[in-house]
PDB file of C-alpha atoms in Angstrom:
ATOM      1  CA  MET A 215      92.472 140.767 137.322  1.00  0.00           C
ATOM      2  CA  ILE A 216      95.635 137.970 137.850  1.00  0.00           C
ATOM      3  CA  PRO A 217      98.302 139.382 135.837  1.00  0.00           C
ATOM      4  CA  LEU A 218     100.037 137.219 133.177  1.00  0.00           C
ATOM      5  CA  ASP A 219     103.550 136.930 133.632  1.00  0.00           C
ATOM      6  CA  PRO A 220     105.045 137.750 130.290  1.00  0.00           C
ATOM      7  CA  ALA A 221     107.644 134.657 130.939  1.00  0.00           C
ATOM      8  CA  VAL A 222     105.239 132.561 131.390  1.00  0.00           C
ATOM      9  CA  PRO A 223     103.850 130.839 127.458  1.00  0.00           C
ATOM     10  CA  VAL A 224     100.426 130.700 127.143  1.00  0.00           C
ATOM     11  CA  ARG A 225      98.724 127.711 125.757  1.00  0.00           C
ATOM     12  CA  LEU A 226      94.952 128.263 124.044  1.00  0.00           C
ATOM     13  CA  ALA A 227      93.069 125.056 124.030  1.00  0.00           C
ATOM     14  CA  ASP A 228      93.097 122.475 121.454  1.00  0.00           C
ATOM     15  CA  PRO A 229      89.886 123.175 119.735  1.00  0.00           C
ATOM     16  CA  PRO A 230      86.914 120.760 119.122  1.00  0.00           C
ATOM     17  CA  LEU A 231      87.203 117.867 116.264  1.00  0.00           C
ATOM     18  CA  ASP A 232      83.978 117.154 115.601  1.00  0.00           C
ATOM     19  CA  PRO A 233      84.983 113.440 114.889  1.00  0.00           C
ATOM     20  CA  SER A 234      88.086 113.815 116.941  1.00  0.00           C
ATOM     21  CA  ALA A 235      90.868 111.840 114.542  1.00  0.00           C
ATOM     22  CA  ASP A 236      90.880 108.835 116.331  1.00  0.00           C
ATOM     23  CA  GLU A 237      86.849 108.328 115.915  1.00  0.00           C
ATOM     24  CA  ALA A 238      87.686 109.560 111.612  1.00  0.00           C
ATOM     25  CA  ARG A 239      89.861 106.676 111.874  1.00  0.00           C
ATOM     26  CA  SER A 240      87.908 104.455 113.934  1.00  0.00           C
ATOM     27  CA  LEU A 241      84.530 105.813 111.897  1.00  0.00           C
ATOM     28  CA  LEU A 242      86.691 104.530 108.028  1.00  0.00           C
ATOM     29  CA  ARG A 243      87.661 101.528 109.548  1.00  0.00           C
ATOM     30  CA  GLN A 244      84.460 100.425 110.733  1.00  0.00           C
ATOM     31  CA  GLU A 245      82.599 101.885 106.909  1.00  0.00           C
ATOM     32  CA  LEU A 246      85.441  99.929 105.498  1.00  0.00           C
ATOM     33  CA  ALA A 247      84.713  96.622 106.590  1.00  0.00           C
ATOM     34  CA  ASN A 248      81.029  96.878 105.427  1.00  0.00           C
ATOM     35  CA  PRO A 249      80.612  93.510 102.804  1.00  0.00           C
ATOM     36  CA  GLU A 250      79.290  96.479 100.384  1.00  0.00           C
ATOM     37  CA  TYR A 251      82.891  97.582 100.326  1.00  0.00           C
ATOM     38  CA  HIS A 252      83.466  94.446  98.184  1.00  0.00           C
ATOM     39  CA  ASP A 253      81.269  95.108  95.034  1.00  0.00           C
ATOM     40  CA  THR A 254      81.908  95.838  91.656  1.00  0.00           C
ATOM     41  CA  ASN A 255      80.033  99.840  92.655  1.00  0.00           C
ATOM     42  CA  LEU A 256      82.910 100.464  95.020  1.00  0.00           C
ATOM     43  CA  VAL A 257      83.635 103.854  94.235  1.00  0.00           C
ATOM     44  CA  GLU A 258      79.933 104.633  93.621  1.00  0.00           C
ATOM     45  CA  ARG A 259      79.349 103.682  96.943  1.00  0.00           C
ATOM     46  CA  ILE A 260      82.160 105.314  98.561  1.00  0.00           C
ATOM     47  CA  GLN A 261      80.850 108.750  96.986  1.00  0.00           C
ATOM     48  CA  ASN A 262      77.336 108.142  98.844  1.00  0.00           C
ATOM     49  CA  TRP A 263      79.152 107.200 102.212  1.00  0.00           C
ATOM     50  CA  LEU A 264      81.684 110.023 101.721  1.00  0.00           C
ATOM     51  CA  GLY A 265      78.074 112.777 101.112  1.00  0.00           C
ATOM     52  CA  ARG A 266      76.506 111.885 103.922  1.00  0.00           C
ATOM     53  CA  LEU A 267      79.529 112.392 105.872  1.00  0.00           C
ATOM     54  CA  PHE A 268      80.142 115.867 104.251  1.00  0.00           C
ATOM     55  CA  ASP A 269      76.174 116.362 104.860  1.00  0.00           C
ATOM     56  CA  ASP A 270      76.585 115.310 108.311  1.00  0.00           C
ATOM     57  CA  SER A 271      79.822 117.596 108.868  1.00  0.00           C
ATOM     58  CA  VAL A 272      78.042 120.534 107.286  1.00  0.00           C
ATOM     59  CA  GLY A 273      74.678 120.649 110.010  1.00  0.00           C
ATOM     60  CA  ALA A 274      77.451 120.393 113.290  1.00  0.00           C
ATOM     61  CA  ALA A 275      80.010 123.079 111.813  1.00  0.00           C
ATOM     62  CA  ALA A 276      77.312 125.229 112.897  1.00  0.00           C
ATOM     63  CA  ASP A 277      77.276 123.892 116.182  1.00  0.00           C
ATOM     64  CA  ILE A 278      80.794 124.860 116.569  1.00  0.00           C
ATOM     65  CA  PRO A 279      83.791 127.528 116.810  1.00  0.00           C
ATOM     66  CA  PRO A 280      85.451 127.973 113.342  1.00  0.00           C
ATOM     67  CA  LEU A 281      88.326 126.808 114.304  1.00  0.00           C
ATOM     68  CA  GLY A 282      86.477 123.736 115.255  1.00  0.00           C
ATOM     69  CA  THR A 283      84.923 124.415 111.763  1.00  0.00           C
ATOM     70  CA  PHE A 284      88.152 124.198 110.039  1.00  0.00           C
ATOM     71  CA  ALA A 285      89.317 120.384 111.140  1.00  0.00           C
ATOM     72  CA  ALA A 286      86.545 118.889 110.754  1.00  0.00           C
ATOM     73  CA  ILE A 287      87.294 119.807 107.357  1.00  0.00           C
ATOM     74  CA  VAL A 288      90.808 118.929 107.625  1.00  0.00           C
ATOM     75  CA  ILE A 289      89.726 115.814 109.165  1.00  0.00           C
ATOM     76  CA  LEU A 290      86.473 115.172 105.962  1.00  0.00           C
ATOM     77  CA  LEU A 291      89.657 115.404 103.831  1.00  0.00           C
ATOM     78  CA  LEU A 292      92.133 113.169 104.839  1.00  0.00           C
ATOM     79  CA  ILE A 293      89.745 110.306 105.075  1.00  0.00           C
ATOM     80  CA  VAL A 294      88.564 111.414 102.082  1.00  0.00           C
ATOM     81  CA  VAL A 295      92.831 110.928 101.120  1.00  0.00           C
ATOM     82  CA  ALA A 296      93.136 107.989 103.441  1.00  0.00           C
ATOM     83  CA  ILE A 297      90.171 105.930 100.885  1.00  0.00           C
ATOM     84  CA  GLY A 298      91.252 107.244  96.971  1.00  0.00           C
ATOM     85  CA  LEU A 299      94.646 105.505  98.228  1.00  0.00           C
ATOM     86  CA  LEU A 300      92.415 102.902  99.614  1.00  0.00           C
ATOM     87  CA  VAL A 301      91.323 102.585  96.321  1.00  0.00           C
ATOM     88  CA  SER A 302      93.932 102.323  93.905  1.00  0.00           C
ATOM     89  CA  ARG A 303      95.921  99.875  96.484  1.00  0.00           C
ATOM     90  CA  ALA A 304      92.397  97.533  95.769  1.00  0.00           C
ATOM     91  CA  ARG A 305      92.770  98.128  92.034  1.00  0.00           C
ATOM     92  CA  ARG A 306      96.702  97.509  91.995  1.00  0.00           C
ATOM     93  CA  THR A 307      96.472  94.744  94.050  1.00  0.00           C
ATOM     94  CA  ALA A 308      93.672  93.237  91.356  1.00  0.00           C
ATOM     95  CA  ARG A 309      95.503  93.429  88.163  1.00  0.00           C
ATOM     96  CA  ALA A 310      98.388  91.945  90.323  1.00  0.00           C
ATOM     97  CA  ARG A 311      96.622  88.773  91.087  1.00  0.00           C
ATOM     98  CA  GLY A 312      95.560  88.606  87.714  1.00  0.00           C
ATOM     99  CA  ASP A 313      99.289  88.755  86.530  1.00  0.00           C
ATOM    100  CA  ARG A 314     100.722  86.718  87.996  1.00  0.00           C
ATOM    101  CA  ALA A 315      97.667  83.443  87.611  1.00  0.00           C
ATOM    102  CA  PRO A 316      98.000  81.489  84.784  1.00  0.00           C
ATOM    103  CA  ALA A 317      95.502  82.076  81.648  1.00  0.00           C
ATOM    104  CA  LEU A 318      95.135  78.521  81.462  1.00  0.00           C
ATOM    105  CA  THR A 319      93.751  75.788  83.516  1.00  0.00           C
ATOM    106  CA  ASP A 320      93.918  72.175  84.224  1.00  0.00           C
ATOM    107  CA  GLU A 321      91.643  71.204  82.262  1.00  0.00           C
ATOM    108  CA  VAL A 322      92.429  68.836  78.529  1.00  0.00           C
ATOM    109  CA  VAL A 323      90.167  70.322  76.495  1.00  0.00           C
ATOM    110  CA  THR A 324      91.099  71.967  72.398  1.00  0.00           C
ATOM    111  CA  ALA A 325      90.680  74.918  71.076  1.00  0.00           C
ATOM    112  CA  ALA A 326      88.364  73.716  68.128  1.00  0.00           C
ATOM    113  CA  ALA A 327      85.782  72.498  72.078  1.00  0.00           C
ATOM    114  CA  LEU A 328      86.586  76.222  73.275  1.00  0.00           C
ATOM    115  CA  ARG A 329      85.924  78.284  70.583  1.00  0.00           C
ATOM    116  CA  GLN A 330      82.358  75.294  70.503  1.00  0.00           C
ATOM    117  CA  ARG A 331      81.996  76.837  74.212  1.00  0.00           C
ATOM    118  CA  ALA A 332      82.401  80.458  73.526  1.00  0.00           C
ATOM    119  CA  GLU A 333      80.244  80.955  71.322  1.00  0.00           C
ATOM    120  CA  ALA A 334      77.586  79.567  72.951  1.00  0.00           C
ATOM    121  CA  ALA A 335      78.014  81.965  75.965  1.00  0.00           C
ATOM    122  CA  LEU A 336      77.663  84.705  73.462  1.00  0.00           C
ATOM    123  CA  ALA A 337      74.449  83.071  72.179  1.00  0.00           C
ATOM    124  CA  GLU A 338      73.510  83.010  75.553  1.00  0.00           C
ATOM    125  CA  GLY A 339      74.284  86.068  77.061  1.00  0.00           C
ATOM    126  CA  ARG A 340      77.037  84.822  78.899  1.00  0.00           C
ATOM    127  CA  TYR A 341      79.842  87.672  77.557  1.00  0.00           C
ATOM    128  CA  ASP A 342      82.086  87.304  80.354  1.00  0.00           C
ATOM    129  CA  ASP A 343      82.759  83.065  79.568  1.00  0.00           C
ATOM    130  CA  ALA A 344      82.072  83.788  76.213  1.00  0.00           C
ATOM    131  CA  LEU A 345      85.257  86.221  75.884  1.00  0.00           C
ATOM    132  CA  VAL A 346      87.182  84.069  78.303  1.00  0.00           C
ATOM    133  CA  ASP A 347      87.087  80.590  76.315  1.00  0.00           C
ATOM    134  CA  ALA A 348      87.427  83.308  73.349  1.00  0.00           C
ATOM    135  CA  TYR A 349      90.852  84.040  74.695  1.00  0.00           C
ATOM    136  CA  ARG A 350      91.854  80.473  75.573  1.00  0.00           C
ATOM    137  CA  ALA A 351      90.733  78.937  73.029  1.00  0.00           C
ATOM    138  CA  LEU A 352      92.736  81.460  71.010  1.00  0.00           C
ATOM    139  CA  ALA A 353      96.059  80.638  72.819  1.00  0.00           C
ATOM    140  CA  VAL A 354      95.819  76.447  72.865  1.00  0.00           C
ATOM    141  CA  ARG A 355      95.165  77.307  68.790  1.00  0.00           C
ATOM    142  CA  GLN A 356      98.568  78.365  68.518  1.00  0.00           C
ATOM    143  CA  VAL A 357     100.017  75.977  70.718  1.00  0.00           C
ATOM    144  CA  GLU A 358      98.556  73.382  68.948  1.00  0.00           C
ATOM    145  CA  ARG A 359     100.118  74.697  65.916  1.00  0.00           C
ATOM    146  CA  GLY A 360     103.477  75.020  67.728  1.00  0.00           C
ATOM    147  CA  ARG A 361     103.526  78.590  67.217  1.00  0.00           C
ATOM    148  CA  ILE A 362     104.171  79.348  71.101  1.00  0.00           C
ATOM    149  CA  GLU A 363     104.940  77.363  73.640  1.00  0.00           C
ATOM    150  CA  ASP A 364     102.799  75.160  76.040  1.00  0.00           C
ATOM    151  CA  LEU A 365     103.221  76.782  79.556  1.00  0.00           C
ATOM    152  CA  PRO A 366     100.780  75.888  81.341  1.00  0.00           C
ATOM    153  CA  GLN A 367     101.480  78.292  84.265  1.00  0.00           C
ATOM    154  CA  ALA A 368     101.676  81.030  82.309  1.00  0.00           C
ATOM    155  CA  THR A 369      99.824  84.106  82.793  1.00  0.00           C
ATOM    156  CA  ALA A 370      97.018  86.147  79.964  1.00  0.00           C
ATOM    157  CA  HIS A 371     100.396  88.834  79.117  1.00  0.00           C
ATOM    158  CA  GLU A 372     102.872  85.639  78.915  1.00  0.00           C
ATOM    159  CA  LEU A 373     100.763  83.768  76.207  1.00  0.00           C
ATOM    160  CA  ALA A 374     100.340  87.400  74.560  1.00  0.00           C
ATOM    161  CA  ALA A 375     104.212  88.119  74.407  1.00  0.00           C
ATOM    162  CA  GLY A 376     105.181  84.778  72.548  1.00  0.00           C
ATOM    163  CA  LEU A 377     102.160  85.773  70.148  1.00  0.00           C
ATOM    164  CA  GLY A 378     103.103  89.109  69.881  1.00  0.00           C
ATOM    165  CA  VAL A 379     106.553  87.929  68.742  1.00  0.00           C
ATOM    166  CA  GLU A 380     104.517  85.566  66.248  1.00  0.00           C
ATOM    167  CA  PHE A 381     102.132  88.237  64.832  1.00  0.00           C
ATOM    168  CA  PRO A 382     103.749  91.312  65.620  1.00  0.00           C
ATOM    169  CA  ALA A 383     100.536  93.087  63.171  1.00  0.00           C
ATOM    170  CA  GLN A 384      98.499  92.220  65.842  1.00  0.00           C
ATOM    171  CA  ARG A 385     100.685  92.740  68.448  1.00  0.00           C
ATOM    172  CA  HIS A 386      98.472  95.426  69.761  1.00  0.00           C
ATOM    173  CA  LEU A 387      95.388  93.568  69.716  1.00  0.00           C
ATOM    174  CA  VAL A 388      96.300  90.433  71.418  1.00  0.00           C
ATOM    175  CA  ASP A 389      97.580  92.779  74.211  1.00  0.00           C
ATOM    176  CA  ARG A 390      94.365  94.194  74.412  1.00  0.00           C
ATOM    177  CA  SER A 391      92.566  90.997  74.786  1.00  0.00           C
ATOM    178  CA  ALA A 392      94.783  89.702  76.978  1.00  0.00           C
ATOM    179  CA  ASP A 393      94.234  92.641  79.215  1.00  0.00           C
ATOM    180  CA  LEU A 394      90.118  91.997  78.933  1.00  0.00           C
ATOM    181  CA  PHE A 395      91.047  88.804  80.267  1.00  0.00           C
ATOM    182  CA  ASP A 396      92.306  89.935  82.979  1.00  0.00           C
ATOM    183  CA  ALA A 397      90.251  92.338  83.433  1.00  0.00           C
ATOM    184  CA  VAL A 398      86.946  90.202  83.211  1.00  0.00           C
ATOM    185  CA  LEU A 399      88.711  86.598  85.485  1.00  0.00           C
ATOM    186  CA  TYR A 400      90.557  88.581  87.596  1.00  0.00           C
ATOM    187  CA  GLY A 401      89.268  92.058  88.409  1.00  0.00           C
ATOM    188  CA  ASP A 402      85.250  91.687  87.568  1.00  0.00           C
ATOM    189  CA  HIS A 403      84.831  93.960  85.602  1.00  0.00           C
ATOM    190  CA  PRO A 404      81.950  92.715  83.670  1.00  0.00           C
ATOM    191  CA  ALA A 405      82.443  92.000  79.452  1.00  0.00           C
ATOM    192  CA  SER A 406      80.939  93.249  76.569  1.00  0.00           C
ATOM    193  CA  ARG A 407      79.751  91.696  73.838  1.00  0.00           C
ATOM    194  CA  GLU A 408      81.634  93.739  70.985  1.00  0.00           C
ATOM    195  CA  GLN A 409      84.385  92.968  73.440  1.00  0.00           C
ATOM    196  CA  ALA A 410      83.743  88.769  73.590  1.00  0.00           C
ATOM    197  CA  LEU A 411      83.773  89.203  69.451  1.00  0.00           C
ATOM    198  CA  ASP A 412      86.762  91.134  69.111  1.00  0.00           C
ATOM    199  CA  VAL A 413      88.225  88.491  70.716  1.00  0.00           C
ATOM    200  CA  LEU A 414      86.677  86.049  68.894  1.00  0.00           C
ATOM    201  CA  ALA A 415      87.433  87.891  65.553  1.00  0.00           C
ATOM    202  CA  LEU A 416      91.315  88.013  66.591  1.00  0.00           C
ATOM    203  CA  ASP A 417      90.998  84.026  66.913  1.00  0.00           C
ATOM    204  CA  ASP A 418      89.640  84.013  63.312  1.00  0.00           C
ATOM    205  CA  GLU A 419      92.477  86.293  62.307  1.00  0.00           C
ATOM    206  CA  LEU A 420      95.462  84.588  64.379  1.00  0.00           C
ATOM    207  CA  ALA A 421      94.088  81.327  62.944  1.00  0.00           C
ATOM    208  CA  GLY A 422      93.940  83.112  58.938  1.00  0.00           C
ATOM    209  CA  ARG A 423      90.025  82.274  58.616  1.00  0.00           C
ATOM    210  CA  ARG A 424      87.870  85.630  57.677  1.00  0.00           C
ATOM    211  CA  GLU A 425      84.724  85.119  58.497  1.00  0.00           C
ATOM    212  CA  ARG A 426      83.520  86.150  62.009  1.00  0.00           C
ATOM    213  CA  VAL A 427      80.605  85.140  64.551  1.00  0.00           C
ATOM    214  CA  ARG A 428      77.903  87.681  64.431  1.00  0.00           C
TER     215      ARG A 428
END
């Protein structure tokens, strides 16, 4: 046996990675490029994919040394963190896009017409349309009455800020309605019937009416 020279450092071979770092990054890019990750069930789909990846990693770990198993687990955890950051960034982008987009369109329409459209959509079970038109009716009605400025490029929250000054007692309801408007229109979150009813009820309250759509 050849004696080892103590002056020469001994390097251990790198543990086998399953998958390697480059392969892990490639897998992540390929997986997130699938159109299914643009659906509303993004988190659920990612969880399912991670479950499959973890099962495959556990099965492969049985055939590799302990160091290789540990490396594979570390890579898997890094993938989980990367996906979490991507999901968080996508949600922030959706919120930012909603904050920048005008709440009112170029359509010339009265508050009464918007209200009728909202009620018709509610009756037909189109709760997203009902909530969006209800919020627009609420804002346009106060523009018609001179309570807030007519700002065509105003976002939902800019309109809510003006409404909050005029109606301080209802400010929290106005802000919540603006949040719902952005979430439904720009965040792909479906509205419920109760949420649409709440925005219609707020329109009634700010207009001085006490009746509520049933």
